[in-house]
Amino acid sequence: FLADGVIHEVAINGTTASGLIIALCRYQEYAEPHRSQMKGELLRIQSTLEEGLTSGRFKKVDVAPVRDRLSKALGEP
């Protein structure tokens, strides 16, 4: 549910979407199976944003704050 809201919000305001994603970014603090589910949702958001950039659904400027937060949470450079 939260992931869908983040994806929807990116098209409106990337900064707000970046704030919404904070709860999911703390997935490592949770026990299984919640940890895996939260990480899975982060990966789904990431993949949807990449597809949206390619198709023109999202603007790069709106995706940037969310992409930065995702990269930090998932440990990517």
MMTF fields as JSON, N, C-alpha, C and O atoms, coordinates in Angstrom:
{
  "mmtfVersion": "1.0.0",
  "mmtfProducer": "UNKNOWN",
  "numBonds": 307,
  "numAtoms": 308,
  "numGroups": 77,
  "numChains": 1,
  "numModels": 1,
  "chainsPerModel": [1],
  "groupsPerChain": [77],
  "chainIdList": ["A"],
  "bondAtomList": [4, 2, 8, 6, 12, 10, 16, 14, 20, 18, 24, 22, 28, 26, 32, 30, 36, 34, 40, 38, 44, 42, 48, 46, 52, 50, 56, 54, 60, 58, 64, 62, 68, 66, 72, 70, 76, 74, 80, 78, 84, 82, 88, 86, 92, 90, 96, 94, 100, 98, 104, 102, 108, 106, 112, 110, 116, 114, 120, 118, 124, 122, 128, 126, 132, 130, 136, 134, 140, 138, 144, 142, 148, 146, 152, 150, 156, 154, 160, 158, 164, 162, 168, 166, 172, 170, 176, 174, 180, 178, 184, 182, 188, 186, 192, 190, 196, 194, 200, 198, 204, 202, 208, 206, 212, 210, 216, 214, 220, 218, 224, 222, 228, 226, 232, 230, 236, 234, 240, 238, 244, 242, 248, 246, 252, 250, 256, 254, 260, 258, 264, 262, 268, 266, 272, 270, 276, 274, 280, 278, 284, 282, 288, 286, 292, 290, 296, 294, 300, 298, 304, 302],
  "bondOrderList": [1, 1, 1, 1, 1, 1, 1, 1, 1, 1, 1, 1, 1, 1, 1, 1, 1, 1, 1, 1, 1, 1, 1, 1, 1, 1, 1, 1, 1, 1, 1, 1, 1, 1, 1, 1, 1, 1, 1, 1, 1, 1, 1, 1, 1, 1, 1, 1, 1, 1, 1, 1, 1, 1, 1, 1, 1, 1, 1, 1, 1, 1, 1, 1, 1, 1, 1, 1, 1, 1, 1, 1, 1, 1, 1, 1],
  "groupList": [{"groupName": "PHE", "atomNameList": ["N", "CA", "C", "O"], "elementList": ["N", "C", "C", "O"], "formalChargeList": [0, 0, 0, 0], "bondAtomList": [1, 0, 2, 1, 3, 2], "bondOrderList": [1, 1, 2], "singleLetterCode": "F", "chemCompType": "L-PEPTIDE LINKING"}, {"groupName": "LEU", "atomNameList": ["N", "CA", "C", "O"], "elementList": ["N", "C", "C", "O"], "formalChargeList": [0, 0, 0, 0], "bondAtomList": [1, 0, 2, 1, 3, 2], "bondOrderList": [1, 1, 2], "singleLetterCode": "L", "chemCompType": "L-PEPTIDE LINKING"}, {"groupName": "ALA", "atomNameList": ["N", "CA", "C", "O"], "elementList": ["N", "C", "C", "O"], "formalChargeList": [0, 0, 0, 0], "bondAtomList": [1, 0, 2, 1, 3, 2], "bondOrderList": [1, 1, 2], "singleLetterCode": "A", "chemCompType": "L-PEPTIDE LINKING"}, {"groupName": "ASP", "atomNameList": ["N", "CA", "C", "O"], "elementList": ["N", "C", "C", "O"], "formalChargeList": [0, 0, 0, 0], "bondAtomList": [1, 0, 2, 1, 3, 2], "bondOrderList": [1, 1, 2], "singleLetterCode": "D", "chemCompType": "L-PEPTIDE LINKING"}, {"groupName": "GLY", "atomNameList": ["N", "CA", "C", "O"], "elementList": ["N", "C", "C", "O"], "formalChargeList": [0, 0, 0, 0], "bondAtomList": [1, 0, 2, 1, 3, 2], "bondOrderList": [1, 1, 2], "singleLetterCode": "G", "chemCompType": "PEPTIDE LINKING"}, {"groupName": "VAL", "atomNameList": ["N", "CA", "C", "O"], "elementList": ["N", "C", "C", "O"], "formalChargeList": [0, 0, 0, 0], "bondAtomList": [1, 0, 2, 1, 3, 2], "bondOrderList": [1, 1, 2], "singleLetterCode": "V", "chemCompType": "L-PEPTIDE LINKING"}, {"groupName": "ILE", "atomNameList": ["N", "CA", "C", "O"], "elementList": ["N", "C", "C", "O"], "formalChargeList": [0, 0, 0, 0], "bondAtomList": [1, 0, 2, 1, 3, 2], "bondOrderList": [1, 1, 2], "singleLetterCode": "I", "chemCompType": "L-PEPTIDE LINKING"}, {"groupName": "HIS", "atomNameList": ["N", "CA", "C", "O"], "elementList": ["N", "C", "C", "O"], "formalChargeList": [0, 0, 0, 0], "bondAtomList": [1, 0, 2, 1, 3, 2], "bondOrderList": [1, 1, 2], "singleLetterCode": "H", "chemCompType": "L-PEPTIDE LINKING"}, {"groupName": "GLU", "atomNameList": ["N", "CA", "C", "O"], "elementList": ["N", "C", "C", "O"], "formalChargeList": [0, 0, 0, 0], "bondAtomList": [1, 0, 2, 1, 3, 2], "bondOrderList": [1, 1, 2], "singleLetterCode": "E", "chemCompType": "L-PEPTIDE LINKING"}, {"groupName": "ASN", "atomNameList": ["N", "CA", "C", "O"], "elementList": ["N", "C", "C", "O"], "formalChargeList": [0, 0, 0, 0], "bondAtomList": [1, 0, 2, 1, 3, 2], "bondOrderList": [1, 1, 2], "singleLetterCode": "N", "chemCompType": "L-PEPTIDE LINKING"}, {"groupName": "THR", "atomNameList": ["N", "CA", "C", "O"], "elementList": ["N", "C", "C", "O"], "formalChargeList": [0, 0, 0, 0], "bondAtomList": [1, 0, 2, 1, 3, 2], "bondOrderList": [1, 1, 2], "singleLetterCode": "T", "chemCompType": "L-PEPTIDE LINKING"}, {"groupName": "SER", "atomNameList": ["N", "CA", "C", "O"], "elementList": ["N", "C", "C", "O"], "formalChargeList": [0, 0, 0, 0], "bondAtomList": [1, 0, 2, 1, 3, 2], "bondOrderList": [1, 1, 2], "singleLetterCode": "S", "chemCompType": "L-PEPTIDE LINKING"}, {"groupName": "CYS", "atomNameList": ["N", "CA", "C", "O"], "elementList": ["N", "C", "C", "O"], "formalChargeList": [0, 0, 0, 0], "bondAtomList": [1, 0, 2, 1, 3, 2], "bondOrderList": [1, 1, 2], "singleLetterCode": "C", "chemCompType": "L-PEPTIDE LINKING"}, {"groupName": "ARG", "atomNameList": ["N", "CA", "C", "O"], "elementList": ["N", "C", "C", "O"], "formalChargeList": [0, 0, 0, 0], "bondAtomList": [1, 0, 2, 1, 3, 2], "bondOrderList": [1, 1, 2], "singleLetterCode": "R", "chemCompType": "L-PEPTIDE LINKING"}, {"groupName": "TYR", "atomNameList": ["N", "CA", "C", "O"], "elementList": ["N", "C", "C", "O"], "formalChargeList": [0, 0, 0, 0], "bondAtomList": [1, 0, 2, 1, 3, 2], "bondOrderList": [1, 1, 2], "singleLetterCode": "Y", "chemCompType": "L-PEPTIDE LINKING"}, {"groupName": "GLN", "atomNameList": ["N", "CA", "C", "O"], "elementList": ["N", "C", "C", "O"], "formalChargeList": [0, 0, 0, 0], "bondAtomList": [1, 0, 2, 1, 3, 2], "bondOrderList": [1, 1, 2], "singleLetterCode": "Q", "chemCompType": "L-PEPTIDE LINKING"}, {"groupName": "PRO", "atomNameList": ["N", "CA", "C", "O"], "elementList": ["N", "C", "C", "O"], "formalChargeList": [0, 0, 0, 0], "bondAtomList": [1, 0, 2, 1, 3, 2], "bondOrderList": [1, 1, 2], "singleLetterCode": "P", "chemCompType": "L-PEPTIDE LINKING"}, {"groupName": "MET", "atomNameList": ["N", "CA", "C", "O"], "elementList": ["N", "C", "C", "O"], "formalChargeList": [0, 0, 0, 0], "bondAtomList": [1, 0, 2, 1, 3, 2], "bondOrderList": [1, 1, 2], "singleLetterCode": "M", "chemCompType": "L-PEPTIDE LINKING"}, {"groupName": "LYS", "atomNameList": ["N", "CA", "C", "O"], "elementList": ["N", "C", "C", "O"], "formalChargeList": [0, 0, 0, 0], "bondAtomList": [1, 0, 2, 1, 3, 2], "bondOrderList": [1, 1, 2], "singleLetterCode": "K", "chemCompType": "L-PEPTIDE LINKING"}],
  "groupTypeList": [0, 1, 2, 3, 4, 5, 6, 7, 8, 5, 2, 6, 9, 4, 10, 10, 2, 11, 4, 1, 6, 6, 2, 1, 12, 13, 14, 15, 8, 14, 2, 8, 16, 7, 13, 11, 15, 17, 18, 4, 8, 1, 1, 13, 6, 15, 11, 10, 1, 8, 8, 4, 1, 10, 11, 4, 13, 0, 18, 18, 5, 3, 5, 2, 16, 5, 13, 3, 13, 1, 11, 18, 2, 1, 4, 8, 16],
  "groupIdList": [1, 2, 3, 4, 5, 6, 7, 8, 9, 10, 11, 12, 13, 14, 15, 16, 17, 18, 19, 20, 21, 22, 23, 24, 25, 26, 27, 28, 29, 30, 31, 32, 33, 34, 35, 36, 37, 38, 39, 40, 41, 42, 43, 44, 45, 46, 47, 48, 49, 50, 51, 52, 53, 54, 55, 56, 57, 58, 59, 60, 61, 62, 63, 64, 65, 66, 67, 68, 69, 70, 71, 72, 73, 74, 75, 76, 77],
  "secStructList": [7, 2, 2, 2, 2, 2, 2, 2, 2, 2, 6, 6, 7, 2, 2, 2, 2, 2, 2, 2, 6, 2, 2, 2, 2, 6, 4, 4, 4, 1, 7, 6, 6, 2, 2, 2, 2, 2, 2, 2, 2, 2, 2, 2, 2, 2, 2, 2, 2, 2, 2, 2, 2, 2, 2, 6, 1, 1, 7, 2, 2, 2, 2, 2, 2, 2, 2, 2, 2, 2, 2, 2, 2, 2, 6, 7, 7],
  "xCoordList": [0.823, 0.0, 0.87, 0.631, 1.86, 2.742, 3.542, 3.726, 4.013, 4.792, 3.955, 4.453, 2.698, 1.815, 1.626, 1.592, 1.504, 1.375, 2.619, 2.527, 3.774, 5.037, 5.116, 5.458, 4.802, 4.856, 3.893, 4.234, 2.708, 1.729, 2.232, 2.083, 2.817, 3.257, 4.446, 4.61, 5.274, 6.44, 6.008, 6.681, 4.902, 4.416, 3.964, 3.925, 3.626, 3.131, 4.254, 4.462, 4.979, 6.023, 7.057, 6.797, 8.21, 9.263, 9.796, 10.181, 9.823, 10.322, 9.392, 9.85, 8.103, 7.132, 7.226, 7.181, 7.355, 7.493, 8.732, 8.711, 9.795, 11.029, 10.811, 11.375, 10.008, 9.697, 8.84, 9.004, 7.924, 7.047, 7.807, 7.406, 8.886, 9.619, 10.503, 11.044, 10.648, 11.545, 11.212, 12.118, 9.944, 9.562, 10.055, 10.519, 9.957, 10.422, 11.943, 12.495, 12.609, 14.074, 14.69, 15.878, 13.909, 14.405, 14.147, 14.058, 14.029, 13.68, 14.649, 14.241, 15.905, 16.896, 16.652, 17.193, 15.853, 15.55, 14.466, 14.212, 13.828, 12.712, 13.143, 14.114, 12.409, 12.669, 12.011, 11.131, 12.459, 11.823, 10.419, 10.234, 9.448, 9.476, 9.27, 9.295, 9.067, 8.781, 9.951, 9.752, 11.159, 12.349, 12.354, 12.558, 12.133, 12.145, 11.018, 11.205, 9.853, 8.715, 8.987, 8.685, 9.554, 9.851, 10.919, 10.805, 11.955, 13.0, 12.426, 12.783, 11.549, 10.892, 10.097, 10.096, 9.427, 8.668, 9.604, 9.294, 10.739, 11.726, 12.234, 12.377, 12.503, 12.97, 11.886, 12.178, 10.632, 9.517, 9.39, 9.168, 9.528, 9.487, 10.613, 10.4, 11.81, 12.972, 12.739, 13.007, 12.251, 12.014, 10.922, 11.041, 9.866, 8.78, 9.263, 8.867, 10.112, 10.64, 11.518, 11.453, 12.338, 13.193, 12.346, 12.628, 11.308, 10.404, 9.697, 9.528, 9.285, 8.6, 9.48, 9.006, 10.757, 11.694, 11.863, 11.887, 11.979, 12.165, 10.949, 11.084, 9.767, 8.537, 8.107, 7.234, 8.707, 8.33, 7.211, 6.709, 6.817, 5.754, 6.2, 5.412, 7.484, 8.035, 9.134, 9.824, 9.285, 10.376, 11.576, 11.431, 12.752, 13.987, 14.086, 14.538, 13.674, 13.761, 12.854, 13.181, 11.726, 10.821, 11.319, 11.087, 11.992, 12.475, 13.761, 14.024, 14.552, 15.879, 15.873, 16.688, 14.999, 15.052, 14.736, 15.328, 13.808, 13.437, 14.563, 14.9, 15.134, 16.237, 17.421, 18.05, 17.725, 18.823, 18.564, 19.446, 17.357, 17.017, 17.028, 17.469, 16.542, 16.558, 17.984, 18.284, 18.851, 20.245, 20.914, 21.643, 20.663, 21.249, 20.683, 21.424, 19.381, 18.739, 19.168, 19.33, 19.349, 19.696, 21.205, 21.667, 21.968, 23.42, 24.057, 25.078, 23.463, 24.009, 24.783, 24.464, 25.803, 26.601, 25.839, 26.379],
  "yCoordList": [-1.194, 0.0, 1.263, 2.179, 1.311, 2.479, 2.637, 3.752, 1.533, 1.59, 2.168, 2.963, 1.777, 2.313, 3.817, 4.561, 4.262, 5.687, 6.462, 7.566, 5.887, 6.531, 6.666, 7.729, 5.591, 5.61, 6.657, 7.387, 6.731, 7.732, 9.148, 10.046, 9.342, 10.678, 11.184, 12.395, 10.294, 10.721, 11.59, 12.568, 11.246, 12.021, 13.419, 14.332, 13.59, 14.875, 15.683, 16.851, 15.037, 15.74, 14.73, 13.975, 14.729, 13.784, 13.944, 12.962, 15.169, 15.411, 14.793, 14.192, 14.94, 14.333, 12.813, 12.139, 12.28, 10.829, 10.322, 9.244, 11.088, 10.716, 10.643, 9.777, 11.533, 11.505, 10.311, 9.744, 9.932, 8.798, 7.477, 6.551, 7.402, 6.142, 5.839, 4.74, 6.797, 6.631, 5.38, 4.658, 5.116, 3.95, 2.65, 1.758, 2.54, 1.325, 1.226, 0.125, 2.352, 2.36, 1.811, 1.489, 1.7, 1.16, -0.343, -0.887, -1.003, -2.423, -3.308, -4.353, -2.922, -3.766, -3.873, -4.764, -2.982, -2.999, -4.014, -4.266, -4.597, -5.508, -6.961, -7.263, -7.852, -9.287, -9.829, -9.198, -11.004, -11.692, -12.113, -12.388, -12.182, -11.973, -10.513, -10.179, -9.65, -8.244, -7.567, -6.742, -7.922, -7.338, -7.606, -6.69, -8.843, -9.212, -8.536, -8.103, -8.45, -7.804, -6.321, -5.793, -5.659, -4.236, -4.0, -3.076, -4.83, -4.688, -4.962, -4.288, -5.936, -6.234, -5.047, -4.779, -4.343, -3.156, -2.038, -1.318, -1.888, -0.891, -1.214, -0.324, -2.483, -2.892, -2.69, -2.331, -2.922, -2.695, -1.208, -0.845, -0.359, 1.087, 1.475, 2.207, 0.98, 1.301, 0.888, 1.662, -0.308, -0.8, 0.0, 0.298, 0.346, 1.138, 2.527, 3.049, 3.127, 4.453, 4.402, 5.294, 3.364, 3.227, 3.063, 3.674, 2.235, 2.054, 3.365, 3.709, 4.093, 5.367, 6.421, 7.23, 6.416, 7.351, 7.016, 7.903, 5.729, 5.283, 5.61, 6.026, 5.418, 5.637, 7.105, 7.479, 7.932, 9.339, 9.619, 10.741, 8.62, 8.799, 9.726, 10.52, 9.614, 10.437, 11.332, 10.988, 12.495, 13.404, 13.079, 12.696, 13.242, 12.937, 13.75, 13.238, 14.992, 15.865, 15.367, 15.549, 14.744, 14.221, 12.9, 12.604, 12.117, 10.803, 10.912, 10.058, 11.943, 12.063, 11.93, 11.173, 12.625, 12.486, 11.066, 10.58, 10.416, 9.052, 8.092, 7.196, 8.282, 7.429, 7.537, 6.528, 8.74, 8.929, 8.165, 7.479, 8.291, 7.612, 6.092, 5.362, 5.623, 4.186, 3.655, 2.594, 4.391, 3.962, 3.822, 2.861, 4.779, 4.726, 3.55, 2.842, 3.344, 2.275, 0.891, -0.025, 0.75, -0.552, -0.761, -1.809, 0.243, 0.116, 0.15, -0.499, 0.904, 1.026, 2.331, 3.309, 2.348, 3.576, 4.685, 5.773],
  "zCoordList": [0.0, 0.0, 0.0, -0.786, 0.863, 0.933, -0.35, -0.838, -0.892, -2.133, -3.269, -4.066, -3.344, -4.384, -4.208, -5.188, -2.96, -2.684, -3.079, -3.614, -2.817, -3.194, -4.708, -5.226, -5.412, -6.875, -7.428, -8.359, -6.865, -7.307, -7.013, -7.842, -5.851, -5.429, -6.233, -6.381, -6.751, -7.532, -8.704, -9.031, -9.335, -10.476, -10.054, -10.879, -8.783, -8.292, -7.645, -7.972, -6.714, -5.971, -5.467, -4.53, -6.09, -5.74, -4.329, -3.695, -3.833, -2.483, -1.446, -0.475, -1.651, -0.747, -0.81, 0.219, -2.014, -2.183, -1.456, -0.861, -1.504, -0.82, 0.691, 1.36, 1.216, 2.644, 3.031, 4.111, 2.146, 2.432, 2.494, 3.198, 1.764, 1.644, 2.858, 2.971, 3.75, 4.899, 5.707, 6.124, 5.932, 6.736, 6.113, 6.823, 4.804, 4.13, 4.129, 4.129, 4.127, 4.083, 5.365, 5.39, 6.413, 7.681, 7.781, 8.882, 6.65, 6.61, 7.394, 7.901, 7.505, 8.18, 9.685, 10.341, 10.223, 11.652, 12.002, 13.18, 10.992, 11.206, 11.047, 10.352, 11.699, 11.587, 10.32, 9.734, 9.92, 8.797, 9.223, 10.409, 8.373, 6.931, 6.531, 5.347, 7.521, 7.223, 6.51, 5.619, 6.91, 6.286, 4.783, 3.986, 4.404, 2.983, 2.214, 1.077, 2.839, 2.184, 1.947, 0.877, 2.939, 2.802, 1.743, 0.938, 1.742, 0.729, -0.658, -1.624, -0.755, -2.027, -2.552, -3.753, -1.66, -2.064, -2.519, -3.469, -1.852, -2.283, -3.686, -4.525, -3.93, -5.257, -6.312, -7.453, -5.921, -6.856, -7.187, -8.342, -6.188, -6.427, -7.374, -8.34, -7.089, -7.917, -9.372, -10.292, -9.571, -10.927, -11.631, -12.819, -10.912, -11.498, -11.891, -12.933, -11.067, -11.39, -12.63, -13.476, -12.742, -13.926, -15.187, -16.218, -15.096, -16.236, -16.567, -17.737, -15.533, -15.732, -16.375, -17.172, -16.033, -16.668, -18.144, -18.997, -18.43, -19.811, -20.671, -21.822, -20.105, -20.869, -20.892, -21.675, -20.046, -19.987, -18.997, -18.933, -18.228, -17.234, -16.105, -15.591, -15.725, -14.657, -15.197, -16.156, -14.558, -14.896, -14.009, -12.848, -14.584, -13.854, -12.566, -11.542, -12.611, -11.439, -10.308, -9.136, -10.642, -9.616, -9.041, -7.868, -9.851, -9.429, -8.6, -7.754, -8.835, -8.211, -6.684, -6.158, -5.945, -4.478, -4.0, -3.037, -4.677, -4.299, -4.663, -3.889, -5.826, -6.281, -5.315, -4.997, -4.85, -3.895, -2.599, -2.083, -2.088, -0.832, -1.01, -0.123, -2.154, -2.445, -2.506, -1.958, -3.171, -3.304, -1.944, -1.696, -1.072, 0.27, 1.064, 1.746, 0.973, 1.737, 1.268, 2.073, -0.03, -0.595, -0.689, -1.139, -0.261, -0.251, -1.618, -1.848, -2.532, -3.882, -3.998, -3.321, -4.858, -5.014, -5.708, -5.908]
}
